[in-house]
mmCIF file of C-alpha atoms in Angstrom:
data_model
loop_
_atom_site.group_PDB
_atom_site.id
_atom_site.type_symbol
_atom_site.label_atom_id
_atom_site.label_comp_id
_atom_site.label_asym_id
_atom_site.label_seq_id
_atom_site.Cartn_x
_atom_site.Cartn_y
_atom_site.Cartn_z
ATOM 1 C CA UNK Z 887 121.805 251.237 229.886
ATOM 2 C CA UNK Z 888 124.458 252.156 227.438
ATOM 3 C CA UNK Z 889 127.082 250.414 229.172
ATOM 4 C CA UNK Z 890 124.985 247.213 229.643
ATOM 5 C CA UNK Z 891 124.556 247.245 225.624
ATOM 6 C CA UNK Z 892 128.237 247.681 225.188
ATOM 7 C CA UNK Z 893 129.664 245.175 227.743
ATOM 8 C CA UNK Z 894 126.289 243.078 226.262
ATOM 9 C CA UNK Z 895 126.980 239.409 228.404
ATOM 10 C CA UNK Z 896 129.146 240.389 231.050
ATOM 11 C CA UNK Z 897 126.618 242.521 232.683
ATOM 12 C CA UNK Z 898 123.745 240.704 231.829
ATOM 13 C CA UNK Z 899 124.989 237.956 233.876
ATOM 14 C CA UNK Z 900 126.578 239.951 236.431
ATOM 15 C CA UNK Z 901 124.827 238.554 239.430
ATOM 16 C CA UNK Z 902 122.837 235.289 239.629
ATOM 17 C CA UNK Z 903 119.606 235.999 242.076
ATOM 18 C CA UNK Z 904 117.853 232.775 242.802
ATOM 19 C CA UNK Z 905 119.446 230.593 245.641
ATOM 20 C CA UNK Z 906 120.525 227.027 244.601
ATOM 21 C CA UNK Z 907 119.385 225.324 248.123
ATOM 22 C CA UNK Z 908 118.090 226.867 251.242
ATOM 23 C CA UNK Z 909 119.673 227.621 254.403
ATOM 24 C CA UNK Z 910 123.778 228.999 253.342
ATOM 25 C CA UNK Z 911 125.520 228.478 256.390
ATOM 26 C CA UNK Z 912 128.620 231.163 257.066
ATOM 27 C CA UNK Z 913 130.456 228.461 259.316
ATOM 28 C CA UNK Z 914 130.445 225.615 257.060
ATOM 29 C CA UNK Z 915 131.398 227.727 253.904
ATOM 30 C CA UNK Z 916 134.660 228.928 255.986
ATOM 31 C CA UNK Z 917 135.324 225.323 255.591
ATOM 32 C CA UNK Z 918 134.746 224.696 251.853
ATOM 33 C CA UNK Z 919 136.897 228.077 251.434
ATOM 34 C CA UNK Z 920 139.639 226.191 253.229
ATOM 35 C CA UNK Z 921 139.356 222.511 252.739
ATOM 36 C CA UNK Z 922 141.741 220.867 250.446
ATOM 37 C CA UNK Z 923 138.393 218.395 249.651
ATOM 38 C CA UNK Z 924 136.394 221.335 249.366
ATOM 39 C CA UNK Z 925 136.819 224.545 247.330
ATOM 40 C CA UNK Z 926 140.585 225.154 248.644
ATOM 41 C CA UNK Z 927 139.784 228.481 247.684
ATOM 42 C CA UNK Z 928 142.707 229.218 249.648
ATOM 43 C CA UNK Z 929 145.095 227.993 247.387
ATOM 44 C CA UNK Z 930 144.489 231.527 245.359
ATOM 45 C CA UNK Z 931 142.510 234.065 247.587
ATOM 46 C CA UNK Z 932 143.880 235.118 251.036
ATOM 47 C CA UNK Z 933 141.217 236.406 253.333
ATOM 48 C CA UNK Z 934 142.562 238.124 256.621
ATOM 49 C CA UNK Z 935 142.272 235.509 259.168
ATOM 50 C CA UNK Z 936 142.083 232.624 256.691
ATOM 51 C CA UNK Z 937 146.232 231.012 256.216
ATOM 52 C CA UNK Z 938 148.124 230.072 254.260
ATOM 53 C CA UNK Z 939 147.374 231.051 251.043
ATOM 54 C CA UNK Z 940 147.820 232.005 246.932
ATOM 55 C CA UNK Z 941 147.880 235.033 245.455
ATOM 56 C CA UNK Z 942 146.124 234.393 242.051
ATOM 57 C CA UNK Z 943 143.125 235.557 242.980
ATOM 58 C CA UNK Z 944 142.413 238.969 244.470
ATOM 59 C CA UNK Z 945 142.314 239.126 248.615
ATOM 60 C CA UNK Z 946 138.674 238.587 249.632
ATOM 61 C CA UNK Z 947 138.783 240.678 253.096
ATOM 62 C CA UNK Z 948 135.492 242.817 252.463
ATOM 63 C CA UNK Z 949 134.302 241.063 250.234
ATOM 64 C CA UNK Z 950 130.690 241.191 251.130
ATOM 65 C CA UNK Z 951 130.682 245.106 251.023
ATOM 66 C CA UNK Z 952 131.818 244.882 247.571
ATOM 67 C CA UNK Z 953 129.579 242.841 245.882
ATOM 68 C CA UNK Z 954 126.093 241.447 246.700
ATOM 69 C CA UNK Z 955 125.006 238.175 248.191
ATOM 70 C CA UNK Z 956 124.101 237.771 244.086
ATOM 71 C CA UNK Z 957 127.129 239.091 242.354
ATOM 72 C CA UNK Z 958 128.966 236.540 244.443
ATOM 73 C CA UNK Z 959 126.834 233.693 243.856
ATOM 74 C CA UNK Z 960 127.711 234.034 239.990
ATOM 75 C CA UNK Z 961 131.077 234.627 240.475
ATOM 76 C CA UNK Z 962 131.914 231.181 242.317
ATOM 77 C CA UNK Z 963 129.312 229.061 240.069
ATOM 78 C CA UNK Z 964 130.280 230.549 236.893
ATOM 79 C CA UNK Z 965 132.650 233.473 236.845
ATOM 80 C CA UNK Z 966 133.240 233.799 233.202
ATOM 81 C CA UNK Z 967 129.587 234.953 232.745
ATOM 82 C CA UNK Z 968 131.430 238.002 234.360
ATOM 83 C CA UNK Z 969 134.772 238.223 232.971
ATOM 84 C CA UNK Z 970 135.107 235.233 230.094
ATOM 85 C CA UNK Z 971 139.059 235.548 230.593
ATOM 86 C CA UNK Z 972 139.477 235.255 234.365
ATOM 87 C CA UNK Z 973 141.577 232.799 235.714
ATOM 88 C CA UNK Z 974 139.342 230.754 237.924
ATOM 89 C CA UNK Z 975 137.146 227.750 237.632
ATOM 90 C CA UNK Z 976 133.648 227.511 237.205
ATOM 91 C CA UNK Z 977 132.501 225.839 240.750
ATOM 92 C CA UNK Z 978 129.030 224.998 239.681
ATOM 93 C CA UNK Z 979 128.914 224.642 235.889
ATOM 94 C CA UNK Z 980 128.709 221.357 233.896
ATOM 95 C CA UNK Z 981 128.185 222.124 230.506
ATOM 96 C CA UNK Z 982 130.119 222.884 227.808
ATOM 97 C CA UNK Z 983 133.485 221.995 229.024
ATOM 98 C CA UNK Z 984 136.095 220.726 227.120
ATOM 99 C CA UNK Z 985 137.940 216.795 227.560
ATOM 100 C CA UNK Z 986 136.806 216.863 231.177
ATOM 101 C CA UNK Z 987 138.455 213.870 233.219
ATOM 102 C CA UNK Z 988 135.798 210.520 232.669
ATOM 103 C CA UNK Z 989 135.728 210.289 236.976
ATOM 104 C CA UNK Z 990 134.643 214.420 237.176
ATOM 105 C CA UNK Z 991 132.366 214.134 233.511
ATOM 106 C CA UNK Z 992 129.204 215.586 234.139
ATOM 107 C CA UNK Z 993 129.605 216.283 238.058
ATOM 108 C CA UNK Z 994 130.059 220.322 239.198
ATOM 109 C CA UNK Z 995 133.371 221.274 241.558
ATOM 110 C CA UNK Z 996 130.456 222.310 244.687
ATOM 111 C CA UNK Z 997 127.386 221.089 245.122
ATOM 112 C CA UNK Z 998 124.457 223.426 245.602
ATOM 113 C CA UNK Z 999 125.196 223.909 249.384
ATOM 114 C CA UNK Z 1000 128.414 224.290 249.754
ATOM 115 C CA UNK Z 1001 128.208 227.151 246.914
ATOM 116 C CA UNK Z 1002 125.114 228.657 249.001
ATOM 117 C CA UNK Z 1003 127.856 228.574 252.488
ATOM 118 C CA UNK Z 1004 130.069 230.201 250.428
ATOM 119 C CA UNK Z 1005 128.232 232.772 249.603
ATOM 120 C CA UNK Z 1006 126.451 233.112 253.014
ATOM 121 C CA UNK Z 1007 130.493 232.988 254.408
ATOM 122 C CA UNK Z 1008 131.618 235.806 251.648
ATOM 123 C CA UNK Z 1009 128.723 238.081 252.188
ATOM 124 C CA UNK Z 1010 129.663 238.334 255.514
ATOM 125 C CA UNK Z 1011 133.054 239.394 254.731
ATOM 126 C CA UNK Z 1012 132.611 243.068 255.466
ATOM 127 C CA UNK D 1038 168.139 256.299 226.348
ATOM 128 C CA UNK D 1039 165.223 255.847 228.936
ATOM 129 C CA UNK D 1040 163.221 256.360 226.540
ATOM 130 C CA UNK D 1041 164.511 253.789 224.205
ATOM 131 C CA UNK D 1042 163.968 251.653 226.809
ATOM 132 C CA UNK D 1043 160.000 252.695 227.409
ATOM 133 C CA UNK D 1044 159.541 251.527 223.921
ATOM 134 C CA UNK D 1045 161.184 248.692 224.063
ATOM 135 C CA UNK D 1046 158.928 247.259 227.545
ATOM 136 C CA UNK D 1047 155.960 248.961 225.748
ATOM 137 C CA UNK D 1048 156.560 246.220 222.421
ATOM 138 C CA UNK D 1049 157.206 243.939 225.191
ATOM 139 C CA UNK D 1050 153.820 244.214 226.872
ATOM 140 C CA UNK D 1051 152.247 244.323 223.329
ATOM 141 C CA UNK D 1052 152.972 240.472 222.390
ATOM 142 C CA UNK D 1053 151.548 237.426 224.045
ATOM 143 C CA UNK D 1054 153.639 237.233 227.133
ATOM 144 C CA UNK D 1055 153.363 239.948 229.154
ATOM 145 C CA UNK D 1056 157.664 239.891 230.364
ATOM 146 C CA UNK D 1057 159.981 238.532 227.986
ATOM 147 C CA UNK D 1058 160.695 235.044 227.826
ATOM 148 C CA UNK D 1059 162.252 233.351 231.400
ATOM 149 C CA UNK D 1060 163.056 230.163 232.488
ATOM 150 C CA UNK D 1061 160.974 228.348 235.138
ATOM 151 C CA UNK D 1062 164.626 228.025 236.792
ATOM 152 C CA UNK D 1063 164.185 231.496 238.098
ATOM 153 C CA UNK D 1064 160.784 230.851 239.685
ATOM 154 C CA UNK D 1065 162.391 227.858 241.639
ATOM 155 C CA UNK D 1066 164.051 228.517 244.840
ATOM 156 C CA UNK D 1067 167.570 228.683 246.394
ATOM 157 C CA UNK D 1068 168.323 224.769 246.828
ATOM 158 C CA UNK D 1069 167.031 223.636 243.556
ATOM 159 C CA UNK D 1070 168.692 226.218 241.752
ATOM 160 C CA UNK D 1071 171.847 225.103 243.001
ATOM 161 C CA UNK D 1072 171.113 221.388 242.833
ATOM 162 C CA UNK D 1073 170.643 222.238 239.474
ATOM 163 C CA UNK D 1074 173.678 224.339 238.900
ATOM 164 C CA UNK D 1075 175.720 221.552 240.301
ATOM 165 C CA UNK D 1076 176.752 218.409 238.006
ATOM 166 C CA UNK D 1077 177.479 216.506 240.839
ATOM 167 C CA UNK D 1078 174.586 217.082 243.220
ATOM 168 C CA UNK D 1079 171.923 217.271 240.001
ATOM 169 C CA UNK D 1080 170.042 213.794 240.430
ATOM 170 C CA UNK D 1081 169.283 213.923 236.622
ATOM 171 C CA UNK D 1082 173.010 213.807 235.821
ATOM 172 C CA UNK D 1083 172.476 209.840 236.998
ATOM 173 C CA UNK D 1084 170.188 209.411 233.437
ATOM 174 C CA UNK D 1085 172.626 211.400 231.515
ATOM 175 C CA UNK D 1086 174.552 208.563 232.663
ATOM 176 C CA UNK D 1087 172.931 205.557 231.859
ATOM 177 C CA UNK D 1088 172.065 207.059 228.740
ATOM 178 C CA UNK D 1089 175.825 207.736 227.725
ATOM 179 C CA UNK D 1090 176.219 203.531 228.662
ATOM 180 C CA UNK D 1091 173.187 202.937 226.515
ATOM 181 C CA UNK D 1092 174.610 205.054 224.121
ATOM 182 C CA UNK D 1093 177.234 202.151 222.972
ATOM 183 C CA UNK D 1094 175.047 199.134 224.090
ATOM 184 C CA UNK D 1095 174.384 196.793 221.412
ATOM 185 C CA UNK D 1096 171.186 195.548 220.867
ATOM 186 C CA UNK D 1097 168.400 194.334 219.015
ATOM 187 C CA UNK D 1098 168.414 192.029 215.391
ATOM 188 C CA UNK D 1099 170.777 194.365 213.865
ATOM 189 C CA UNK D 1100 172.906 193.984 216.708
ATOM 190 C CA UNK D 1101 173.969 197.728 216.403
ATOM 191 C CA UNK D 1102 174.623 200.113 218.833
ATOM 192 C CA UNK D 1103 173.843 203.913 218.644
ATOM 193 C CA UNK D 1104 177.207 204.481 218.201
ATOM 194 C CA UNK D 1105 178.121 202.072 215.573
ATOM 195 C CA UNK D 1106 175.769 205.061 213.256
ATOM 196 C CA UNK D 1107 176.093 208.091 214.647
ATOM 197 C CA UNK D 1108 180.150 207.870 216.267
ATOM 198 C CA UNK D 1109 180.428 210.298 219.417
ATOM 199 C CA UNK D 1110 177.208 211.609 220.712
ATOM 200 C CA UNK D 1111 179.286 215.265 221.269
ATOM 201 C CA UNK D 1112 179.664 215.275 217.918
ATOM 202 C CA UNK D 1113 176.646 214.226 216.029
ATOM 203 C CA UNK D 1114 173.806 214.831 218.495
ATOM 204 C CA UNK D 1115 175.242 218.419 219.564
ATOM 205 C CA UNK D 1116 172.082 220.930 218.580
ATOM 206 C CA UNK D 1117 170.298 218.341 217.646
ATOM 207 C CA UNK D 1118 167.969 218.468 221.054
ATOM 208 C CA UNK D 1119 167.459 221.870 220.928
ATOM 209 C CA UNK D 1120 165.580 221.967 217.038
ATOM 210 C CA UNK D 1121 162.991 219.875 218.486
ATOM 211 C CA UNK D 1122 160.196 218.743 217.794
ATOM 212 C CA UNK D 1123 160.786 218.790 213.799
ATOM 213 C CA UNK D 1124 158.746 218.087 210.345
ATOM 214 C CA UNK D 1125 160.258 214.285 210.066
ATOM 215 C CA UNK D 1126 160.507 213.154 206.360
ATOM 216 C CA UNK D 1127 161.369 209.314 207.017
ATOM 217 C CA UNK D 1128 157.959 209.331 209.487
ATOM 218 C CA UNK D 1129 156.545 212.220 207.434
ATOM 219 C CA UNK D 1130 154.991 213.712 210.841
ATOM 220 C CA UNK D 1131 156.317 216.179 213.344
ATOM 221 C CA UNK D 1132 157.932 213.935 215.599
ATOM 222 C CA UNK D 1133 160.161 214.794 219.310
ATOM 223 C CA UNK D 1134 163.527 213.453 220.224
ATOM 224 C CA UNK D 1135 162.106 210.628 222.075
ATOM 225 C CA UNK D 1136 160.220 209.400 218.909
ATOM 226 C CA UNK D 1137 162.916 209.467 216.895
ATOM 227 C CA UNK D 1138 165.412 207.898 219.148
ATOM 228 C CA UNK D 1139 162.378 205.283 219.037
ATOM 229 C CA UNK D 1140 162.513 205.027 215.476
ATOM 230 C CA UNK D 1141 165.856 204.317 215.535
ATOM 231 C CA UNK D 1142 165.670 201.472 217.957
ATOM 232 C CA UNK D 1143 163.085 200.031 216.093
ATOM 233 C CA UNK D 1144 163.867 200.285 212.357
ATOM 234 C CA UNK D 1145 167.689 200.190 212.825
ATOM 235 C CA UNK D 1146 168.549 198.708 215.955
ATOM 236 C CA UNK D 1147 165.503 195.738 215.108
ATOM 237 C CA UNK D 1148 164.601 196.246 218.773
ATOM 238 C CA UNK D 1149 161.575 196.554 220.725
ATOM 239 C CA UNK D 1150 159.611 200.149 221.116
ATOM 240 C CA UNK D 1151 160.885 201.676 224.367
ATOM 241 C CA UNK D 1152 157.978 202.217 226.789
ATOM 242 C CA UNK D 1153 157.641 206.108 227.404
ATOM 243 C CA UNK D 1154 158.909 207.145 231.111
ATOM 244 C CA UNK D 1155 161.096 203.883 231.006
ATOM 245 C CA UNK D 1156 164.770 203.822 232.076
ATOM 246 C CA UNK D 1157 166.342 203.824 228.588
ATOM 247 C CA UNK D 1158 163.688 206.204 227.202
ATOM 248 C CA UNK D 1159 164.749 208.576 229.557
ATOM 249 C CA UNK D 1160 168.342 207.806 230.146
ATOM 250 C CA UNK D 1161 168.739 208.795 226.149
ATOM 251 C CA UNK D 1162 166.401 211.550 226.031
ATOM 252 C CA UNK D 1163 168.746 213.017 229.220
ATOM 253 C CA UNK D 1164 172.274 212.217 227.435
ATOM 254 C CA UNK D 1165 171.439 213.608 223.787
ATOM 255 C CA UNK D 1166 169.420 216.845 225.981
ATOM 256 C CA UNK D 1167 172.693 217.526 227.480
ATOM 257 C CA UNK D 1168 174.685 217.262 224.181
ATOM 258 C CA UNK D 1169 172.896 220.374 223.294
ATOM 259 C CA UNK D 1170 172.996 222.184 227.075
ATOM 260 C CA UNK D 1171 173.457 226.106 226.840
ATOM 261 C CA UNK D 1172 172.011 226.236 222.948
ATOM 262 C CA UNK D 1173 168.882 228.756 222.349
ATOM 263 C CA UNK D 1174 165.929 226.731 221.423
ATOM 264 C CA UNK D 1175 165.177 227.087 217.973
ATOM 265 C CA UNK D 1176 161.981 225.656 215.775
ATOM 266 C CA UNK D 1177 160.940 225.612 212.025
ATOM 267 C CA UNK D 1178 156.865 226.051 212.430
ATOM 268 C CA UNK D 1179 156.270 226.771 208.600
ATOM 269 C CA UNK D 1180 156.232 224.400 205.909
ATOM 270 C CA UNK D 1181 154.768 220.703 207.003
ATOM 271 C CA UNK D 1182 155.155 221.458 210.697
ATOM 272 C CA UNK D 1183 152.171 224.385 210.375
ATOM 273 C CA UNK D 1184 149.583 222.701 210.770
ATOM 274 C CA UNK D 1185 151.063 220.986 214.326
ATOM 275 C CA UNK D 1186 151.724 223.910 215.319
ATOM 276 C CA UNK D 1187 148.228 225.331 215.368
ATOM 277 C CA UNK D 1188 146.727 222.237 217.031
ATOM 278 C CA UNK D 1189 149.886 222.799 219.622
ATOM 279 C CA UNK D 1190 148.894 226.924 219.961
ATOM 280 C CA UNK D 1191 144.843 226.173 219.785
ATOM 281 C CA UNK D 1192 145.184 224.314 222.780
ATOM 282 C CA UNK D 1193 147.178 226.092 224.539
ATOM 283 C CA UNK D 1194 144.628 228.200 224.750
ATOM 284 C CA UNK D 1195 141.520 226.317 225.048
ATOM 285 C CA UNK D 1196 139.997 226.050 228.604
ATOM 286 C CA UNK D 1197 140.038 222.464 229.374
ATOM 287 C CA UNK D 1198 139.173 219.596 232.045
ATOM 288 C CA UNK D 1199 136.779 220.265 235.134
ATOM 289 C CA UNK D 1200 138.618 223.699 236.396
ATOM 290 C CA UNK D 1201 137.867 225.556 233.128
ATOM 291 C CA UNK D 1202 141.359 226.372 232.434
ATOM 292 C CA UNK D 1203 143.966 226.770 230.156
ATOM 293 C CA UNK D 1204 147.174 227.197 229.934
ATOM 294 C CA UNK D 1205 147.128 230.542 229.195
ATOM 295 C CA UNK D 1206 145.673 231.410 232.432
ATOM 296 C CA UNK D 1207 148.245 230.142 234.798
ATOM 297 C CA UNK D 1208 151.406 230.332 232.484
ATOM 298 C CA UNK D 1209 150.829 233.938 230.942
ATOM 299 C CA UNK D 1210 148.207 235.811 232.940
ATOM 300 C CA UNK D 1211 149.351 234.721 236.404
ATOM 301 C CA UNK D 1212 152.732 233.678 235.706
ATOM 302 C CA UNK D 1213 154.592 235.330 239.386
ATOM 303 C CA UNK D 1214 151.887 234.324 241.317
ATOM 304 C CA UNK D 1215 151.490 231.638 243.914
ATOM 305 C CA UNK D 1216 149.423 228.882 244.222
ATOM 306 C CA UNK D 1217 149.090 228.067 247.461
ATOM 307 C CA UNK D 1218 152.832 227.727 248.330
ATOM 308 C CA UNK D 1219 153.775 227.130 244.481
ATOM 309 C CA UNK D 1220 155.027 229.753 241.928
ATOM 310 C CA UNK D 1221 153.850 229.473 238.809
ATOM 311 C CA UNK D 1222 156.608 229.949 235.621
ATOM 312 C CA UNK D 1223 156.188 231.054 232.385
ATOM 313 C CA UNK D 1224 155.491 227.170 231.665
ATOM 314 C CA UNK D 1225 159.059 227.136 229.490
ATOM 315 C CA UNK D 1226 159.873 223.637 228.602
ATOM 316 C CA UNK D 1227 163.901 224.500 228.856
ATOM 317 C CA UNK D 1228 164.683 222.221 231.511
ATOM 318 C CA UNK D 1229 163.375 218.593 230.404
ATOM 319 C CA UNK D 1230 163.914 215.637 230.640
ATOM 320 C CA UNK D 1231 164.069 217.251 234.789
ATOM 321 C CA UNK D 1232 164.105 215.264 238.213
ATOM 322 C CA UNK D 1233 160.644 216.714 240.231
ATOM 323 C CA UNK D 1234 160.918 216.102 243.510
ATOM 324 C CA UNK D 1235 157.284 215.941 243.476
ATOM 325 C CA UNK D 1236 158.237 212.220 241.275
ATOM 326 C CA UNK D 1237 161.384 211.421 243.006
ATOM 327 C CA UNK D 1238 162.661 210.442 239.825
ATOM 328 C CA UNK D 1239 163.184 212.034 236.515
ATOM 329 C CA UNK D 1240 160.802 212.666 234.021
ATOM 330 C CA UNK D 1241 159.771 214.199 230.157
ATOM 331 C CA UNK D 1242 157.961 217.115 229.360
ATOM 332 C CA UNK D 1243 155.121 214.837 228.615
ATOM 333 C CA UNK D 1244 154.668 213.566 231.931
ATOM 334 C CA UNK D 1245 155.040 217.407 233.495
ATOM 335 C CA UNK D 1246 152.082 218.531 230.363
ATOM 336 C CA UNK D 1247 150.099 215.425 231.740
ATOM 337 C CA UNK D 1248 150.330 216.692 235.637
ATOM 338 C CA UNK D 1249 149.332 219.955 234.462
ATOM 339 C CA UNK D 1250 146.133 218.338 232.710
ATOM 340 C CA UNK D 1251 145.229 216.049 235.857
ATOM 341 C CA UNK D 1252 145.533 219.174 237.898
ATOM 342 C CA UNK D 1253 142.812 220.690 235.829
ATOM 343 C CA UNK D 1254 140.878 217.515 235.665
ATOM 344 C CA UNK D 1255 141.043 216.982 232.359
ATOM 345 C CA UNK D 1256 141.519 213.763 230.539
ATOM 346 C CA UNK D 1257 145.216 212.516 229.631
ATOM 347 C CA UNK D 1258 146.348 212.847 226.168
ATOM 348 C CA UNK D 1259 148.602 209.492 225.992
ATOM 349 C CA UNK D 1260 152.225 209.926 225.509
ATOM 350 C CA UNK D 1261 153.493 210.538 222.377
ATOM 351 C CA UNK D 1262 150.230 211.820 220.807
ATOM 352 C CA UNK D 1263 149.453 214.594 218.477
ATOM 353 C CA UNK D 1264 148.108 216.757 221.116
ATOM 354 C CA UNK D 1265 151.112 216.374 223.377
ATOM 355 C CA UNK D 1266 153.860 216.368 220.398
ATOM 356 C CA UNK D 1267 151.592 220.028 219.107
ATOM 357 C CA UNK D 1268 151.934 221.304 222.621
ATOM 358 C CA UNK D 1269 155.634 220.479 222.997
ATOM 359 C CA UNK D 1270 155.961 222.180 219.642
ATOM 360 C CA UNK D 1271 154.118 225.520 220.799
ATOM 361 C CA UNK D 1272 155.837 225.634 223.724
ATOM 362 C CA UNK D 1273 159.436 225.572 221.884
ATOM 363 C CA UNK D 1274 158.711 228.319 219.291
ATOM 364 C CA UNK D 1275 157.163 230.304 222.455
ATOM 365 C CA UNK D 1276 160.369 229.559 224.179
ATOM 366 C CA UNK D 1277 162.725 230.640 221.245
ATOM 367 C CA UNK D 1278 165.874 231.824 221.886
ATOM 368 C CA UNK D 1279 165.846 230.602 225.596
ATOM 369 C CA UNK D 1280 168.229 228.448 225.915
ATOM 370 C CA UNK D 1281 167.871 224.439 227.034
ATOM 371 C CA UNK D 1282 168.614 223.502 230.416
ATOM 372 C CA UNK D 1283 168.119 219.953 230.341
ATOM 373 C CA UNK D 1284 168.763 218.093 232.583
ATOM 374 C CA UNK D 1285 167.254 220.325 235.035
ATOM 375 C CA UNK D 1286 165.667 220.156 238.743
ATOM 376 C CA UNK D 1287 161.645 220.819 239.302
ATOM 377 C CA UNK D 1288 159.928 220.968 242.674
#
């Protein structure tokens, strides 16, 4: 309760609940992990079996035991609702970003199910 | 003594950049670190060239060559490449080396504006950068060049373009790291004008500051605008003391 005050947004936002589509699909969000078209999450998060990749993120192996289905599903749409400094993009935000290219203005990185496969992919990371 | 030296990493750590300052040359690998290294084999040393020929070229309505005013470019031009960008009293703005080498082609010379990323743009910007090779980077960012300099730091830290990010993230907090296959540097501009291999052909800072904008998906700035002459001046004072490169070798 008393940390919650403290940290004031960052918790509050911590996890994001509601689903954004139905039906999160582990296979297919191995591929928007890996696809260069995709999320290329790859090019900063290794995850065991998943090669080649970058190192800016943390590793992602177990995943799924650390954080709930929820906690992840804020993380990849908006991640500095958790932490505003980290280093990653926000995959499913389009508001309030600055000088945005004219060809990506107004369109998210993911669409609503290839965030959900993510997450269904990540939670399953255990 | 060891202790001495505990202080001294622990007033490190306390500024901006985590390490001291470094030059992206030592997050490069083996074989362009000695293409670099190497007069001969650098492909940038081909501009330096050019620009030396251009250099004594006559042209435009004054029919004057760079020479004819300033005499030997060892001379004259030495330093002169590492103390920019610089308050500019005849444009009164903060202006880089490859504005005022325009300025001179146009108000002495009588000559056209050279495009930016053209061959004589470059080949000068190359031969009066290597006039100044080995000599720490230096920047006055009081007086009329303040206020530049805080558009050039602002953004620098602002998150920009469709990833959310700024340059910050990549070139102080994960500075080391790999993305995907590529290290990330401090994001010191010691080495330009450089030949990427990426281009296949040499190129300014302000093309490199524009591929790190379309990376993020963020709009452009155009060459030569405020935004890219602020960053190029925040990114000198941050690189003080380092010392320039140019012409250097990029992946």
């Amino acid at each position: 309760m008393l940390l919650t005050a403290l940290s004031g947004l960052a918790l509050a936002n911590d996890a994001l609940e509601q689903p954004l589509a139905a039906g999160g699909d582990a296979q297919r969000g191995r591929a928007v992990f890996v696809d260069r078209e995709q999320g290329h999450c790859v090019i900063c998060h290794a995850l065991g079996s998943v090669a080649p990749a970058g190192n800016v993120g943390p590793a992602l192996d177990q995943v799924g035991a650390r954080l709930t289905a929820a906690q992840l599903r804020q993380r990849i749409v908006d991640i500095t609702q958790v932490k505003p400094d980290a280093a990653m993009p926000a995959f499913y935000r389009r508001e309030g970003l600055n000088r945005v290219a004219a060809t990506h203005a107004g369109k998210t990185l993911l669409d609503a199910r290839q965030v959900e496969d993510l997450v269904a992919f990540l939670a399953a990371q255990r | 003594m060891k202790r001495a030296v505990a202080l001294a990493l622990a007033l490190l750590a306390a500024t901006a950049l985590a390490e001291a300052p470094r030059s992206g040359l030592a997050y490069q690998g083996e074989d362009i670190r000695r293409l670099q290294a190497d007069d001969f084999a650098n492909p940038a040393m081909l501009w330096a060239e050019r620009g030396a020929a251009a250099w004594q070229q006559r042209r435009g309505t004054a029919n004057k060559s760079c020479a004819d005013c300033h005499g030997a470019a060892e001379q004259s031009m030495r330093g002169v490449a590492a103390r920019l960008p610089a308050w500019d009293a005849r444009l009164q703005r903060v202006s880089t080396l490859d504005q005022r080498i325009n300025a001179c082609t146009v108000r002495e010379q009588g000559a056209a504006e050279l495009p930016p990323e053209s061959e004589p743009a470059l080949a000068l910007q190359t031969y009066l950068a290597l006039q100044s090779r080995g000599m720490p980077l230096r920047v006055a960012v009081d007086g009329p060049a303040g206020p530049v300099f805080y558009i050039g730091r602002e953004l620098y830290r602002t998150r920009i373009g469709q990833m959310n990010l700024a340059c910050t993230h990549c070139h102080e907090q994960k500075a080391g790291k790999t993305l995907l296959a590529e290290q990330i540097s401090q994001g010191q501009p010691t080495a330009w004008p450089a030949y990427r291999m990426d281009w296949q052909a040499p190129g300014s800072i302000e093309r490199r500051l524009r591929a790190c904008f379309l990376g993020v998906r963020a709009e452009m700035p155009a060459y030569r605008s405020e935004d890219l002459v602020a960053l190029q001046l925040y990114l000198v004072w941050r690189a003080q003391g380092l010392a320039l490169e140019a012409p250097g070798v990029r992946r």
